[in-house]
Coordinates of C-alpha atoms in Angstrom, one line a residue:
Y20 CA 95.1 88.6 129.8
L21 CA 92.0 88.3 128.2
H22 CA 90.3 91.4 127.1
A23 CA 86.9 90.5 127.5
A24 CA 85.5 93.1 125.4
S25 CA 87.4 91.9 122.0
G26 CA 87.8 88.4 122.7
I27 CA 91.4 88.5 122.8
N28 CA 93.6 86.6 125.0
F29 CA 97.0 88.1 125.4
P30 CA 99.4 85.4 126.7
D31 CA 102.2 85.7 129.3
E32 CA 104.8 86.0 126.5
I33 CA 104.6 86.4 123.0
A34 CA 107.8 85.8 120.5
G35 CA 110.0 85.6 123.4
M36 CA 109.0 88.8 125.0
P37 CA 107.3 88.4 128.7
R38 CA 104.7 90.4 129.4
T39 CA 105.8 92.6 132.8
S40 CA 102.5 94.7 133.5
T41 CA 98.9 95.4 132.3
Y42 CA 96.9 98.3 133.1
D43 CA 93.3 98.7 132.8
Y44 CA 92.6 102.8 132.2
E45 CA 89.0 101.7 131.0
V46 CA 87.6 101.4 134.5
K47 CA 88.5 105.4 135.0
N48 CA 88.6 106.8 131.2
P49 CA 85.5 104.8 128.9
G50 CA 87.4 104.1 125.7
L51 CA 90.7 104.2 126.5
G52 CA 90.9 100.3 127.1
V53 CA 94.1 98.3 128.5
S54 CA 97.7 98.5 127.6
L55 CA 100.1 95.4 128.3
K56 CA 103.4 96.0 128.3
Y57 CA 106.0 93.2 127.0
E58 CA 110.1 93.5 126.9
L59 CA 112.7 92.1 125.5
R60 CA 115.7 91.4 127.8
G61 CA 115.6 95.0 129.2
R62 CA 116.4 96.4 125.6
L63 CA 113.0 97.0 123.9
T64 CA 110.0 98.1 125.3
A65 CA 106.7 97.1 123.5
D66 CA 103.6 98.1 124.7
V67 CA 100.2 96.6 123.1
Y68 CA 96.8 98.9 123.6
V69 CA 93.6 97.9 122.7
Y70 CA 90.6 100.3 122.9
T71 CA 87.6 102.3 121.5
A72 CA 88.5 105.7 122.2
G73 CA 84.7 106.1 122.6
I74 CA 84.0 105.0 119.3
K75 CA 81.0 102.5 119.1
S76 CA 81.3 101.5 115.7
V77 CA 85.1 101.3 115.1
P78 CA 86.0 100.9 111.2
G79 CA 87.3 97.6 109.8
D80 CA 90.0 98.5 107.8
A81 CA 93.5 100.8 108.5
R82 CA 93.0 102.5 105.5
A83 CA 89.4 104.1 106.7
P84 CA 89.8 108.2 107.3
L85 CA 89.5 107.7 111.0
M86 CA 92.5 105.6 111.2
A87 CA 94.1 108.4 109.8
Q88 CA 93.4 110.7 112.2
L89 CA 94.4 108.1 114.6
R90 CA 97.4 108.1 113.8
T91 CA 97.8 111.8 113.3
Q92 CA 96.8 112.0 116.9
T93 CA 99.5 109.5 117.9
E94 CA 102.1 111.5 116.4
R95 CA 101.3 114.2 118.1
E96 CA 101.8 112.5 121.4
I97 CA 104.8 111.2 120.6
M98 CA 106.1 114.7 119.7
A99 CA 104.4 116.3 123.0
F100 CA 106.2 113.2 125.0
A101 CA 109.7 114.0 123.2
E102 CA 109.3 117.7 124.0
S103 CA 108.4 117.4 127.6
N104 CA 111.1 115.2 128.0
K105 CA 113.7 117.7 126.4
A106 CA 114.0 115.7 123.8
T107 CA 113.0 115.6 119.9
A108 CA 111.2 113.4 117.8
Q109 CA 111.5 112.9 114.0
K110 CA 109.3 110.5 111.8
T111 CA 111.4 108.9 109.7
E112 CA 109.0 106.2 107.9
S113 CA 104.9 106.2 107.4
T114 CA 103.4 103.2 105.1
L115 CA 101.0 100.5 105.1
L116 CA 102.2 97.1 105.6
T117 CA 100.5 93.8 105.2
V118 CA 100.5 90.9 107.7
Q119 CA 99.7 87.7 106.6
T120 CA 97.6 85.6 109.8
G121 CA 95.8 82.5 109.1
A122 CA 92.7 84.4 109.0
G123 CA 93.7 86.5 106.2
A124 CA 95.7 89.7 105.1
V125 CA 95.6 92.5 107.9
A126 CA 96.8 96.1 106.9
V127 CA 98.5 98.0 109.4
L128 CA 99.6 101.6 109.6
F129 CA 103.4 101.6 110.5
D130 CA 105.1 104.6 111.3
A131 CA 108.9 104.9 112.7
F132 CA 110.6 107.8 114.6
V133 CA 114.2 108.8 115.6
L134 CA 114.1 110.3 119.2
T135 CA 117.2 112.4 120.0
V136 CA 118.5 113.7 123.7
A137 CA 121.6 115.0 124.8
S138 CA 123.1 111.5 125.7
G139 CA 121.9 109.9 121.8
K140 CA 119.3 108.7 119.8
T141 CA 117.1 105.8 120.0
E142 CA 114.2 104.8 117.6
S143 CA 110.2 104.2 118.3
Y144 CA 107.6 102.5 116.2
V145 CA 104.1 102.5 115.8
W146 CA 101.8 100.2 114.6
L147 CA 97.8 100.9 114.6
W148 CA 95.4 98.8 112.8
P149 CA 91.6 97.5 113.7
A150 CA 90.3 94.2 115.2
C151 CA 87.4 92.8 117.0
G152 CA 86.1 96.0 117.1
H153 CA 88.7 98.0 118.8
F154 CA 91.9 99.5 117.9
M155 CA 95.0 98.2 118.0
K156 CA 98.6 99.7 118.6
I157 CA 101.7 99.1 119.5
R158 CA 104.4 101.7 120.7
A159 CA 108.0 99.9 120.6
T160 CA 110.9 102.3 122.0
W161 CA 114.9 100.8 122.0
R162 CA 116.1 101.6 125.3
L163 CA 119.1 104.2 124.8
G164 CA 122.6 102.4 123.6
A165 CA 120.7 99.5 123.6
P166 CA 121.8 96.7 120.2
M167 CA 118.5 96.6 118.3
D168 CA 117.2 93.3 117.2
E169 CA 114.9 94.0 114.3
A170 CA 114.2 90.5 113.7
A171 CA 113.3 90.2 117.1
L172 CA 110.8 93.0 116.8
K173 CA 109.2 91.7 113.8
A174 CA 108.5 88.4 115.1
F175 CA 107.0 90.1 118.3
T176 CA 104.9 92.7 116.4
E177 CA 103.4 89.8 113.5
A178 CA 102.6 87.6 116.5
V179 CA 100.5 90.4 118.1
V180 CA 98.7 91.0 114.6
R181 CA 97.9 87.4 114.2
L182 CA 96.9 86.9 117.8
A183 CA 94.1 89.8 117.3
A184 CA 93.2 88.3 113.6
E185 CA 92.7 84.8 115.0
S186 CA 91.3 85.5 118.2
G187 CA 88.0 84.3 116.6
C188 CA 86.2 87.4 117.6
A189 CA 83.4 87.8 115.3
N190 CA 84.4 90.6 113.7
P191 CA 88.5 90.2 113.2
Q192 CA 88.7 93.0 110.4
V193 CA 91.1 91.1 107.9
A194 CA 91.5 92.4 104.6

């Protein structure tokens, strides 16, 4: 799938995780962009979002104040989603990561959450960074009771960050 506005070409599979769906929100809701769903053998779902939020000038650094606002908004969305599904969500980690790419180091905001429902707990993660004049967000959640494969998750998320940074867009936003 080629996201024409950013120039990022998303392959059918990234780091062993096949893409199972693509949804274009932009058609009905300008600024909301697209989402691409990738799955790991029925155990992990990872949604990749590429959007502008209607902002004409996306900051070039994950440490920009606007990125902190988007991070807070994402946390509120996760908490609301949990509540609407009779679950609780607790943030367990919040940090700034650096991913090395062929185009340079990329700063990425990272947050981890534990989601608790009556039948157990699972983990959900969010990565947020700017690339190619857009906001990039990955939201990955393990299926309840599924064995977690942290190495596979790291390989996928770092591959997506590298894909965006190395896409050849005019403004890849590397640190």
